[in-house]
Amino acid sequence: MDWNKEYELGIPELDAQHRQLLECLEKLEAAEDEKAGELAVYFVLTQLDAYSRVCFVVEEILMRLFDYPGLAAHAKEHADFAARLIALEQSELRHEVHGETRKFLHDWLAQHIGVSDRRFARFLLDAGAISPD
Ligand SMILES: [Fe+2]
């Protein structure tokens, strides 16, 4: 899953953070393709965990600052993702994963960045809260 214009929101800080998330997914796909083993996949997931937490906190602070009406639903998406990611990390360590990690991350990131984060970015830009890229 390469970075492309589909994921560009026009807010440099958010775009930079989303690039990091997508780079983690690329690393995970490479580790799986190279059959690098569950531990290598686990390390990438822990990195994704750290990057995504920072990304989510930044977004949610901006939502509070600018009274984004979709905050509760958006924050729930973040919380659900964080919980699922931890479950997947545990599964990787127990060798129980059968390709579901890759599919889940790909689908979630595409949907969340492409739809939910785009909606929030449009709100910030329309409100004049942040200068576009
Ligand atoms: Fe988000």
PDB file of C-alpha atoms and ligand atoms in Angstrom:
ATOM      1  CA  MET A   1       0.000   0.000   0.000  1.00  0.00           C
ATOM      2  CA  ASP A   2       1.961   2.985  -1.239  1.00  0.00           C
ATOM      3  CA  TRP A   3       1.408   6.562  -0.293  1.00  0.00           C
ATOM      4  CA  ASN A   4      -0.550   8.276  -3.008  1.00  0.00           C
ATOM      5  CA  LYS A   5      -2.714  11.323  -3.533  1.00  0.00           C
ATOM      6  CA  GLU A   6      -5.731   9.363  -2.361  1.00  0.00           C
ATOM      7  CA  TYR A   7      -4.428   9.749   1.208  1.00  0.00           C
ATOM      8  CA  GLU A   8      -3.191  13.329   0.929  1.00  0.00           C
ATOM      9  CA  LEU A   9      -5.317  15.530   3.207  1.00  0.00           C
ATOM     10  CA  GLY A  10      -3.542  18.825   2.557  1.00  0.00           C
ATOM     11  CA  ILE A  11      -2.517  19.284   6.189  1.00  0.00           C
ATOM     12  CA  PRO A  12       1.261  18.684   6.292  1.00  0.00           C
ATOM     13  CA  GLU A  13       1.545  17.448   9.880  1.00  0.00           C
ATOM     14  CA  LEU A  14      -1.271  14.921   9.499  1.00  0.00           C
ATOM     15  CA  ASP A  15      -0.024  13.807   6.088  1.00  0.00           C
ATOM     16  CA  ALA A  16       3.471  13.225   7.511  1.00  0.00           C
ATOM     17  CA  GLN A  17       2.058  11.077  10.308  1.00  0.00           C
ATOM     18  CA  HIS A  18      -0.151   9.087   7.960  1.00  0.00           C
ATOM     19  CA  ARG A  19       2.861   8.457   5.735  1.00  0.00           C
ATOM     20  CA  GLN A  20       4.579   6.830   8.717  1.00  0.00           C
ATOM     21  CA  LEU A  21       1.571   4.547   9.277  1.00  0.00           C
ATOM     22  CA  LEU A  22       1.534   3.476   5.648  1.00  0.00           C
ATOM     23  CA  GLU A  23       5.302   2.893   5.712  1.00  0.00           C
ATOM     24  CA  CYS A  24       4.736   0.497   8.622  1.00  0.00           C
ATOM     25  CA  LEU A  25       2.216  -1.394   6.529  1.00  0.00           C
ATOM     26  CA  GLU A  26       4.730  -1.600   3.661  1.00  0.00           C
ATOM     27  CA  LYS A  27       7.347  -2.959   6.103  1.00  0.00           C
ATOM     28  CA  LEU A  28       4.858  -5.513   7.387  1.00  0.00           C
ATOM     29  CA  GLU A  29       4.020  -6.652   3.852  1.00  0.00           C
ATOM     30  CA  ALA A  30       7.739  -6.912   3.055  1.00  0.00           C
ATOM     31  CA  ALA A  31       8.410  -8.906   6.242  1.00  0.00           C
ATOM     32  CA  GLU A  32       5.589 -11.313   5.397  1.00  0.00           C
ATOM     33  CA  ASP A  33       6.649 -11.635   1.750  1.00  0.00           C
ATOM     34  CA  GLU A  34      10.227 -12.363   2.819  1.00  0.00           C
ATOM     35  CA  LYS A  35       8.902 -14.859   5.375  1.00  0.00           C
ATOM     36  CA  ALA A  36      10.877 -12.966   7.994  1.00  0.00           C
ATOM     37  CA  GLY A  37       8.923 -14.629  10.777  1.00  0.00           C
ATOM     38  CA  GLU A  38       6.366 -13.617  13.362  1.00  0.00           C
ATOM     39  CA  LEU A  39       8.880 -11.726  15.488  1.00  0.00           C
ATOM     40  CA  ALA A  40       9.773  -9.386  12.602  1.00  0.00           C
ATOM     41  CA  VAL A  41       6.071  -8.792  11.973  1.00  0.00           C
ATOM     42  CA  TYR A  42       5.535  -8.220  15.688  1.00  0.00           C
ATOM     43  CA  PHE A  43       8.252  -5.528  15.763  1.00  0.00           C
ATOM     44  CA  VAL A  44       6.625  -3.697  12.865  1.00  0.00           C
ATOM     45  CA  LEU A  45       3.274  -3.865  14.651  1.00  0.00           C
ATOM     46  CA  THR A  46       4.759  -2.367  17.817  1.00  0.00           C
ATOM     47  CA  GLN A  47       6.187   0.462  15.705  1.00  0.00           C
ATOM     48  CA  LEU A  48       2.786   0.983  14.094  1.00  0.00           C
ATOM     49  CA  ASP A  49       1.257   0.969  17.574  1.00  0.00           C
ATOM     50  CA  ALA A  50       3.596   3.791  18.703  1.00  0.00           C
ATOM     51  CA  TYR A  51       3.165   5.904  15.568  1.00  0.00           C
ATOM     52  CA  SER A  52      -0.595   5.495  15.499  1.00  0.00           C
ATOM     53  CA  ARG A  53      -0.969   6.535  19.150  1.00  0.00           C
ATOM     54  CA  VAL A  54       0.870   9.796  18.460  1.00  0.00           C
ATOM     55  CA  CYS A  55      -1.161  10.371  15.308  1.00  0.00           C
ATOM     56  CA  PHE A  56      -4.458   9.739  17.122  1.00  0.00           C
ATOM     57  CA  VAL A  57      -3.591  12.031  20.035  1.00  0.00           C
ATOM     58  CA  VAL A  58      -2.654  14.883  17.684  1.00  0.00           C
ATOM     59  CA  GLU A  59      -5.893  14.480  15.736  1.00  0.00           C
ATOM     60  CA  GLU A  60      -8.038  14.324  18.856  1.00  0.00           C
ATOM     61  CA  ILE A  61      -6.386  17.411  20.368  1.00  0.00           C
ATOM     62  CA  LEU A  62      -7.103  19.319  17.157  1.00  0.00           C
ATOM     63  CA  MET A  63     -10.701  18.060  17.252  1.00  0.00           C
ATOM     64  CA  ARG A  64     -11.161  19.362  20.787  1.00  0.00           C
ATOM     65  CA  LEU A  65      -9.476  22.678  20.012  1.00  0.00           C
ATOM     66  CA  PHE A  66     -11.776  23.340  17.076  1.00  0.00           C
ATOM     67  CA  ASP A  67     -14.959  21.707  18.421  1.00  0.00           C
ATOM     68  CA  TYR A  68     -15.146  19.062  15.732  1.00  0.00           C
ATOM     69  CA  PRO A  69     -18.674  17.607  15.949  1.00  0.00           C
ATOM     70  CA  GLY A  70     -17.518  14.135  14.897  1.00  0.00           C
ATOM     71  CA  LEU A  71     -15.011  13.781  17.737  1.00  0.00           C
ATOM     72  CA  ALA A  72     -16.731  10.970  19.663  1.00  0.00           C
ATOM     73  CA  ALA A  73     -17.244   8.704  16.654  1.00  0.00           C
ATOM     74  CA  HIS A  74     -13.763   9.405  15.314  1.00  0.00           C
ATOM     75  CA  ALA A  75     -12.103   8.781  18.667  1.00  0.00           C
ATOM     76  CA  LYS A  76     -14.001   5.475  18.904  1.00  0.00           C
ATOM     77  CA  GLU A  77     -12.533   4.405  15.567  1.00  0.00           C
ATOM     78  CA  HIS A  78      -9.080   5.157  16.992  1.00  0.00           C
ATOM     79  CA  ALA A  79      -9.751   3.261  20.218  1.00  0.00           C
ATOM     80  CA  ASP A  80     -11.150   0.237  18.364  1.00  0.00           C
ATOM     81  CA  PHE A  81      -8.098   0.195  16.111  1.00  0.00           C
ATOM     82  CA  ALA A  82      -5.687   0.392  19.065  1.00  0.00           C
ATOM     83  CA  ALA A  83      -7.452  -2.530  20.778  1.00  0.00           C
ATOM     84  CA  ARG A  84      -7.450  -4.631  17.604  1.00  0.00           C
ATOM     85  CA  LEU A  85      -3.776  -3.875  17.011  1.00  0.00           C
ATOM     86  CA  ILE A  86      -2.835  -5.139  20.469  1.00  0.00           C
ATOM     87  CA  ALA A  87      -4.844  -8.322  19.856  1.00  0.00           C
ATOM     88  CA  LEU A  88      -3.042  -8.824  16.537  1.00  0.00           C
ATOM     89  CA  GLU A  89       0.362  -8.278  18.182  1.00  0.00           C
ATOM     90  CA  GLN A  90      -0.473 -11.014  20.692  1.00  0.00           C
ATOM     91  CA  SER A  91      -1.675 -13.317  17.922  1.00  0.00           C
ATOM     92  CA  GLU A  92       1.534 -12.769  15.957  1.00  0.00           C
ATOM     93  CA  LEU A  93       3.570 -13.761  19.003  1.00  0.00           C
ATOM     94  CA  ARG A  94       1.457 -16.899  19.442  1.00  0.00           C
ATOM     95  CA  HIS A  95       1.756 -17.695  15.723  1.00  0.00           C
ATOM     96  CA  GLU A  96      -2.010 -17.653  15.303  1.00  0.00           C
ATOM     97  CA  VAL A  97      -2.331 -15.147  12.498  1.00  0.00           C
ATOM     98  CA  HIS A  98      -3.290 -16.293   9.038  1.00  0.00           C
ATOM     99  CA  GLY A  99      -2.929 -13.234   6.863  1.00  0.00           C
ATOM    100  CA  GLU A 100      -5.619 -11.319   8.701  1.00  0.00           C
ATOM    101  CA  THR A 101      -3.219  -8.673  10.043  1.00  0.00           C
ATOM    102  CA  ARG A 102      -2.239  -7.436   6.622  1.00  0.00           C
ATOM    103  CA  LYS A 103      -5.794  -7.311   5.322  1.00  0.00           C
ATOM    104  CA  PHE A 104      -7.148  -5.633   8.430  1.00  0.00           C
ATOM    105  CA  LEU A 105      -4.459  -2.919   8.417  1.00  0.00           C
ATOM    106  CA  HIS A 106      -4.777  -2.279   4.710  1.00  0.00           C
ATOM    107  CA  ASP A 107      -8.563  -1.985   4.848  1.00  0.00           C
ATOM    108  CA  TRP A 108      -8.643   0.032   8.055  1.00  0.00           C
ATOM    109  CA  LEU A 109      -6.003   2.568   6.984  1.00  0.00           C
ATOM    110  CA  ALA A 110      -7.610   3.049   3.574  1.00  0.00           C
ATOM    111  CA  GLN A 111     -11.057   3.562   5.100  1.00  0.00           C
ATOM    112  CA  HIS A 112      -9.973   5.665   8.061  1.00  0.00           C
ATOM    113  CA  ILE A 113      -7.546   7.999   6.302  1.00  0.00           C
ATOM    114  CA  GLY A 114      -9.505   8.097   3.075  1.00  0.00           C
ATOM    115  CA  VAL A 115     -12.890   8.790   4.663  1.00  0.00           C
ATOM    116  CA  SER A 116     -12.848   9.709   8.381  1.00  0.00           C
ATOM    117  CA  ASP A 117      -9.605  11.699   8.449  1.00  0.00           C
ATOM    118  CA  ARG A 118     -10.470  13.345   5.133  1.00  0.00           C
ATOM    119  CA  ARG A 119     -13.793  14.502   6.608  1.00  0.00           C
ATOM    120  CA  PHE A 120     -11.975  15.965   9.623  1.00  0.00           C
ATOM    121  CA  ALA A 121      -9.308  17.634   7.456  1.00  0.00           C
ATOM    122  CA  ARG A 122     -12.020  19.221   5.297  1.00  0.00           C
ATOM    123  CA  PHE A 123     -13.647  20.566   8.480  1.00  0.00           C
ATOM    124  CA  LEU A 124     -10.357  22.122   9.639  1.00  0.00           C
ATOM    125  CA  LEU A 125      -9.641  23.651   6.257  1.00  0.00           C
ATOM    126  CA  ASP A 126     -13.197  24.958   5.793  1.00  0.00           C
ATOM    127  CA  ALA A 127     -13.103  26.497   9.268  1.00  0.00           C
ATOM    128  CA  GLY A 128      -9.841  28.251   8.362  1.00  0.00           C
ATOM    129  CA  ALA A 129      -8.331  26.576  11.419  1.00  0.00           C
ATOM    130  CA  ILE A 130      -5.231  25.419   9.581  1.00  0.00           C
ATOM    131  CA  SER A 131      -3.512  26.679   6.484  1.00  0.00           C
ATOM    132  CA  PRO A 132      -3.478  24.118   3.677  1.00  0.00           C
ATOM    133  CA  ASP A 133      -0.244  22.633   2.423  1.00  0.00           C
TER     134      ASP A 133
HETATM  135 FE    FE B   1      -8.075   9.580  12.573  1.00  0.00          FE
END
